[in-house]
mmCIF file of C-alpha atoms in Angstrom:
data_model
loop_
_atom_site.group_PDB
_atom_site.id
_atom_site.type_symbol
_atom_site.label_atom_id
_atom_site.label_comp_id
_atom_site.label_asym_id
_atom_site.label_seq_id
_atom_site.Cartn_x
_atom_site.Cartn_y
_atom_site.Cartn_z
ATOM 1 C CA MET H 643 103.308 91.962 29.074
ATOM 2 C CA SER H 644 105.099 93.993 30.938
ATOM 3 C CA GLN H 645 103.468 97.188 32.898
ATOM 4 C CA ILE H 646 103.481 100.197 30.813
ATOM 5 C CA ARG H 647 104.175 103.101 32.676
ATOM 6 C CA ASN H 648 103.504 106.057 31.127
ATOM 7 C CA LYS H 649 102.029 107.610 27.230
ATOM 8 C CA ALA H 650 105.670 107.157 25.899
ATOM 9 C CA GLU H 651 105.764 103.247 26.610
ATOM 10 C CA LEU H 652 102.397 103.158 25.592
ATOM 11 C CA TYR H 653 103.271 104.089 22.346
ATOM 12 C CA GLN H 654 106.746 102.385 22.014
ATOM 13 C CA ALA H 655 104.423 98.976 22.375
ATOM 14 C CA ALA H 656 102.091 100.822 19.971
ATOM 15 C CA ALA H 657 104.575 100.558 17.442
ATOM 16 C CA ALA H 658 105.757 97.216 18.335
ATOM 17 C CA LEU H 659 102.018 95.778 17.027
ATOM 18 C CA ARG H 660 101.908 98.229 14.275
ATOM 19 C CA ARG H 661 105.557 95.828 12.862
ATOM 20 C CA GLN H 662 103.361 92.764 14.044
ATOM 21 C CA LEU H 663 100.890 93.832 11.162
ATOM 22 C CA CYS H 664 102.981 94.783 8.886
ATOM 23 C CA LEU H 665 101.358 97.871 8.469
ATOM 24 C CA PRO H 666 102.927 100.183 6.009
ATOM 25 C CA GLU H 667 104.114 103.637 7.307
ATOM 26 C CA ARG H 668 101.221 105.563 5.667
ATOM 27 C CA CYS H 669 97.559 103.055 5.689
ATOM 28 C CA THR H 670 93.862 103.979 6.488
ATOM 29 C CA SER H 671 91.840 102.323 9.047
ATOM 30 C CA GLY H 672 90.616 100.186 6.637
ATOM 31 C CA VAL H 673 94.163 98.925 6.048
ATOM 32 C CA VAL H 674 94.355 98.457 10.076
ATOM 33 C CA PHE H 675 90.686 96.689 10.787
ATOM 34 C CA ASP H 676 91.676 94.298 7.432
ATOM 35 C CA ARG H 677 95.391 93.307 9.238
ATOM 36 C CA ILE H 678 93.883 92.592 12.759
ATOM 37 C CA GLN H 679 91.108 90.446 10.973
ATOM 38 C CA SER H 680 93.577 88.485 9.590
ATOM 39 C CA GLN H 681 95.733 87.465 12.159
ATOM 40 C CA PRO H 682 96.176 83.904 13.109
ATOM 41 C CA GLY H 683 93.887 82.364 16.207
ATOM 42 C CA ILE H 684 90.751 85.570 15.954
ATOM 43 C CA GLN H 685 87.221 85.737 15.093
ATOM 44 C CA ILE H 686 85.213 89.367 13.916
ATOM 45 C CA ALA H 687 81.432 89.431 13.936
ATOM 46 C CA PHE H 688 79.621 92.218 13.851
ATOM 47 C CA LEU H 689 76.693 92.311 15.885
ATOM 48 C CA PRO H 690 73.670 94.204 15.824
ATOM 49 C CA PHE H 691 74.242 95.368 20.088
ATOM 50 C CA GLN H 692 70.446 95.942 21.906
ATOM 51 C CA SER H 693 72.572 99.325 23.469
ATOM 52 C CA PRO H 694 73.561 101.913 20.983
ATOM 53 C CA ALA H 695 76.608 102.801 22.975
ATOM 54 C CA LEU H 696 77.778 99.538 22.592
ATOM 55 C CA ARG H 697 80.403 100.150 20.029
ATOM 56 C CA GLY H 698 82.492 96.571 20.963
ATOM 57 C CA MET H 699 84.138 93.391 23.156
ATOM 58 C CA CYS H 700 85.930 91.061 22.969
ATOM 59 C CA SER H 701 87.015 87.685 25.262
ATOM 60 C CA PRO H 702 90.484 85.738 25.100
ATOM 61 C CA GLY H 703 89.623 81.917 23.975
ATOM 62 C CA LYS H 704 90.470 79.170 26.171
ATOM 63 C CA PRO H 705 93.343 77.574 25.102
ATOM 64 C CA GLY H 706 92.969 75.478 21.683
ATOM 65 C CA GLN H 707 90.469 78.103 21.336
ATOM 66 C CA GLU H 708 89.716 81.424 19.272
ATOM 67 C CA ASP H 709 89.621 84.888 20.321
ATOM 68 C CA ILE H 710 86.758 86.952 19.730
ATOM 69 C CA ILE H 711 85.825 90.329 18.990
ATOM 70 C CA LEU H 712 82.220 91.725 18.723
ATOM 71 C CA LEU H 713 81.342 94.702 16.421
ATOM 72 C CA SER H 714 78.568 96.834 16.895
ATOM 73 C CA SER H 715 77.278 97.002 13.238
ATOM 74 C CA ARG H 716 75.920 100.182 13.403
ATOM 75 C CA LEU H 717 79.778 101.205 13.234
ATOM 76 C CA THR H 718 80.968 103.311 9.395
ATOM 77 C CA ASP H 719 83.937 101.931 7.732
ATOM 78 C CA ARG H 720 85.524 104.843 9.235
ATOM 79 C CA GLU H 721 84.616 103.779 12.553
ATOM 80 C CA ARG H 722 85.346 100.001 12.199
ATOM 81 C CA GLY H 723 89.251 99.835 12.668
ATOM 82 C CA PHE H 724 89.635 101.577 15.425
ATOM 83 C CA TYR H 725 86.866 99.770 17.533
ATOM 84 C CA ALA H 726 88.848 96.623 16.513
ATOM 85 C CA ALA H 727 92.123 97.602 16.974
ATOM 86 C CA HIS H 728 90.790 98.617 20.683
ATOM 87 C CA GLU H 729 89.200 95.404 21.107
ATOM 88 C CA TRP H 730 92.802 93.822 19.900
ATOM 89 C CA LEU H 731 94.720 95.467 22.441
ATOM 90 C CA HIS H 732 92.876 94.224 25.314
ATOM 91 C CA LEU H 733 93.773 90.620 23.959
ATOM 92 C CA CYS H 734 97.508 91.527 23.192
ATOM 93 C CA TRP H 735 97.765 93.595 26.231
ATOM 94 C CA HIS H 736 95.032 92.597 29.324
ATOM 95 C CA ARG H 737 94.202 88.964 28.503
ATOM 96 C CA ASP H 738 95.501 88.097 31.964
ATOM 97 C CA ALA H 739 94.209 90.845 33.771
ATOM 98 C CA SER H 740 90.981 88.859 35.162
ATOM 99 C CA LYS H 741 89.144 91.436 33.295
ATOM 100 C CA SER H 742 87.388 89.883 30.320
ATOM 101 C CA PRO H 743 84.778 90.087 28.428
ATOM 102 C CA PHE H 744 86.068 94.171 27.686
ATOM 103 C CA LEU H 745 82.845 96.086 26.935
ATOM 104 C CA CYS H 746 83.835 99.310 24.920
ATOM 105 C CA GLY H 747 81.239 101.669 24.656
ATOM 106 C CA GLU H 748 80.532 105.527 24.809
ATOM 107 C CA TYR H 749 79.683 105.514 27.603
ATOM 108 C CA ARG H 750 82.006 104.030 30.663
ATOM 109 C CA PHE H 751 80.863 100.773 31.749
ATOM 110 C CA PRO H 752 80.808 99.792 35.272
ATOM 111 C CA GLN H 753 83.352 96.547 35.226
ATOM 112 C CA GLN H 754 85.335 98.721 33.776
ATOM 113 C CA ASP H 755 88.945 99.804 34.665
ATOM 114 C CA SER H 756 89.534 103.334 33.129
ATOM 115 C CA PHE H 757 93.477 102.823 33.019
ATOM 116 C CA LEU H 758 93.017 99.707 30.770
ATOM 117 C CA GLU H 759 90.432 101.573 28.693
ATOM 118 C CA TRP H 760 92.729 104.243 28.681
ATOM 119 C CA GLN H 761 95.687 101.876 27.456
ATOM 120 C CA ALA H 762 93.165 100.776 24.850
ATOM 121 C CA ASN H 763 92.131 103.970 23.554
ATOM 122 C CA GLU H 764 95.994 105.444 22.947
ATOM 123 C CA GLY H 765 97.013 102.377 22.103
ATOM 124 C CA ALA H 766 94.226 102.230 19.479
ATOM 125 C CA ALA H 767 94.975 105.849 18.161
ATOM 126 C CA GLU H 768 98.219 105.400 17.960
ATOM 127 C CA ILE H 769 98.193 102.264 16.215
ATOM 128 C CA LEU H 770 95.626 104.413 13.606
ATOM 129 C CA MET H 771 96.879 107.542 13.715
ATOM 130 C CA PRO H 772 101.068 108.226 15.077
ATOM 131 C CA TRP H 773 101.067 111.017 17.397
ATOM 132 C CA ARG H 774 104.679 111.768 14.093
ATOM 133 C CA GLN H 775 102.856 111.364 11.337
ATOM 134 C CA VAL H 776 99.892 113.735 13.463
ATOM 135 C CA VAL H 777 102.472 116.386 14.039
ATOM 136 C CA GLU H 778 103.910 116.892 10.491
ATOM 137 C CA LEU H 779 99.926 117.094 8.462
ATOM 138 C CA VAL H 780 99.331 119.582 11.389
ATOM 139 C CA LEU H 781 102.777 121.311 10.904
ATOM 140 C CA GLU H 782 102.777 121.022 6.956
ATOM 141 C CA CYS H 783 99.499 123.751 6.888
ATOM 142 C CA PRO H 784 99.436 124.735 10.613
ATOM 143 C CA PRO H 785 95.897 126.380 11.230
ATOM 144 C CA ASP H 786 94.937 129.551 11.796
ATOM 145 C CA PRO H 787 94.435 129.515 15.740
ATOM 146 C CA ASP H 788 91.980 133.239 15.162
ATOM 147 C CA SER H 789 89.973 130.787 12.670
ATOM 148 C CA ARG H 790 87.243 128.276 13.473
ATOM 149 C CA GLU H 791 86.852 127.747 9.572
ATOM 150 C CA SER H 792 90.761 126.661 9.210
ATOM 151 C CA LEU H 793 90.937 125.275 12.427
ATOM 152 C CA ILE H 794 87.843 122.550 11.245
ATOM 153 C CA ARG H 795 89.853 122.101 8.084
ATOM 154 C CA LEU H 796 92.458 120.984 9.749
ATOM 155 C CA ARG H 797 90.629 118.108 11.799
ATOM 156 C CA LEU H 798 88.899 117.142 8.355
ATOM 157 C CA ARG H 799 91.837 116.557 6.678
ATOM 158 C CA LEU H 800 93.177 114.154 9.520
ATOM 159 C CA ALA H 801 89.944 112.095 9.526
ATOM 160 C CA ASP H 802 90.548 112.582 5.938
ATOM 161 C CA ARG H 803 94.479 111.264 5.828
ATOM 162 C CA PHE H 804 93.814 108.583 8.370
ATOM 163 C CA GLY H 805 90.582 107.122 7.233
ATOM 164 C CA VAL H 806 88.699 108.331 10.736
ATOM 165 C CA SER H 807 85.809 109.932 11.407
ATOM 166 C CA ASP H 808 85.754 113.437 12.151
ATOM 167 C CA GLN H 809 84.962 112.704 15.764
ATOM 168 C CA MET H 810 87.769 109.979 15.930
ATOM 169 C CA ALA H 811 90.127 112.862 14.646
ATOM 170 C CA ALA H 812 89.048 115.166 16.990
ATOM 171 C CA VAL H 813 90.017 113.205 20.055
ATOM 172 C CA ARG H 814 93.196 112.211 18.644
ATOM 173 C CA LEU H 815 93.842 116.358 18.545
ATOM 174 C CA GLU H 816 92.638 116.863 22.170
ATOM 175 C CA SER H 817 95.184 113.762 23.417
ATOM 176 C CA LEU H 818 98.502 115.306 20.865
ATOM 177 C CA ARG H 819 97.850 118.679 22.625
ATOM 178 C CA TYR H 820 100.599 119.370 25.076
ATOM 179 C CA GLU H 821 103.155 117.736 21.293
ATOM 180 C CA ILE H 822 101.293 119.608 18.764
ATOM 181 C CA ALA H 823 101.504 123.315 20.882
ATOM 182 C CA CYS H 824 105.388 122.489 21.764
ATOM 183 C CA ALA H 825 105.526 121.423 17.747
ATOM 184 C CA LEU H 826 103.705 124.589 16.772
ATOM 185 C CA GLU H 827 106.516 127.093 18.907
ATOM 186 C CA GLY H 828 109.030 125.073 16.540
ATOM 187 C CA GLN H 829 109.887 122.374 19.089
ATOM 188 C CA SER H 830 111.904 119.093 17.335
ATOM 189 C CA PRO H 831 109.384 116.097 17.513
ATOM 190 C CA ASP H 832 112.717 114.414 18.519
ATOM 191 C CA THR H 833 112.703 116.756 21.335
ATOM 192 C CA ILE H 834 108.469 116.757 22.815
ATOM 193 C CA GLU H 835 108.159 113.879 25.716
ATOM 194 C CA LEU H 836 105.204 112.829 25.461
ATOM 195 C CA LEU H 837 103.209 113.330 28.127
ATOM 196 C CA SER H 838 99.261 112.190 28.768
ATOM 197 C CA VAL H 839 96.501 113.972 29.998
ATOM 198 C CA ARG H 840 96.819 113.375 33.688
ATOM 199 C CA GLU H 841 100.382 113.958 33.884
ATOM 200 C CA GLN H 842 100.180 117.172 32.375
ATOM 201 C CA GLN H 843 98.124 118.352 34.889
ATOM 202 C CA ARG H 844 100.340 116.556 37.800
ATOM 203 C CA ARG H 845 103.094 119.368 36.596
ATOM 204 C CA GLY H 846 100.872 122.536 36.396
ATOM 205 C CA ILE H 847 100.549 122.320 32.604
ATOM 206 C CA GLN H 848 98.531 124.140 30.796
ATOM 207 C CA ALA H 849 98.622 123.200 27.067
ATOM 208 C CA GLN H 850 95.154 124.622 24.952
ATOM 209 C CA SER H 851 93.901 121.949 22.489
ATOM 210 C CA LEU H 852 92.740 122.958 18.708
ATOM 211 C CA GLU H 853 89.977 121.380 19.106
ATOM 212 C CA GLU H 854 89.435 123.533 22.287
ATOM 213 C CA LYS H 855 90.256 126.348 20.349
ATOM 214 C CA ALA H 856 87.573 125.769 17.711
ATOM 215 C CA ARG H 857 85.067 125.422 20.568
ATOM 216 C CA LEU H 858 85.491 128.976 22.126
ATOM 217 C CA LEU H 859 85.616 130.615 18.558
ATOM 218 C CA PHE H 860 82.351 128.467 17.977
ATOM 219 C CA ALA H 861 81.137 130.294 21.189
ATOM 220 C CA ARG H 862 82.040 133.780 20.619
ATOM 221 C CA GLU H 863 80.562 133.492 17.192
ATOM 222 C CA GLN H 864 76.871 132.176 18.789
ATOM 223 C CA GLU H 865 77.185 134.927 22.031
ATOM 224 C CA TYR H 866 78.067 137.922 18.925
ATOM 225 C CA HIS H 867 74.464 136.732 17.180
ATOM 226 C CA ARG H 868 73.326 135.906 20.342
ATOM 227 C CA ARG H 869 73.345 139.492 21.323
ATOM 228 C CA LEU H 870 72.230 141.078 17.703
ATOM 229 C CA ARG H 871 69.263 139.515 17.937
ATOM 230 C CA ASN H 872 68.457 141.538 20.779
ATOM 231 C CA ILE H 873 69.534 144.764 19.568
ATOM 232 C CA ASP H 874 66.609 146.787 19.259
ATOM 233 C CA ILE H 875 66.706 148.996 16.213
#
């Protein structure tokens, strides 16, 4: 495929693959997994990888052979869709990059190409949790930025809405920090420019994510309780 140069082009490419999978506008990660598994020329299997950090890997098949996606048998039902999509994107976008087999895990592996991994991660997230739908969910019931409970409820709603894990919902809120901030300030999604974290840094944009706000509130609560314990009554 042609070189993906930015986040907007990446999301356009991911939207095209959503159409290829014939995904309904709203669906869960389980549906995504089933559609990828039913794609012709692909075999998906689960293995008990020796390393718990290894979540999945894939290898493009030679001419006349099937592509192989291997996923960790430790993955939960809410995690399988994302990692299947991640590996499938490597097969769709990167099979000619001379980087196979592709390894995906909790930590970065030495042979990984960070840019290709960003594409697969962001692309998989966009297939499972399209950014416009995430923004719409946030605007349906905007959280109280000064309430950690309100911010946590938003994350859990996001996880349940798309059938993903709590951690995956948290990462999505992080990656869409700028777009969500623009929407909460009243900007129409049609006019929001999609910017990667690196592009935000290049432009000097500092947008605080809702997840970061929740972490700061938690830290303040912990500090408050620590000081209470140290008071000599």
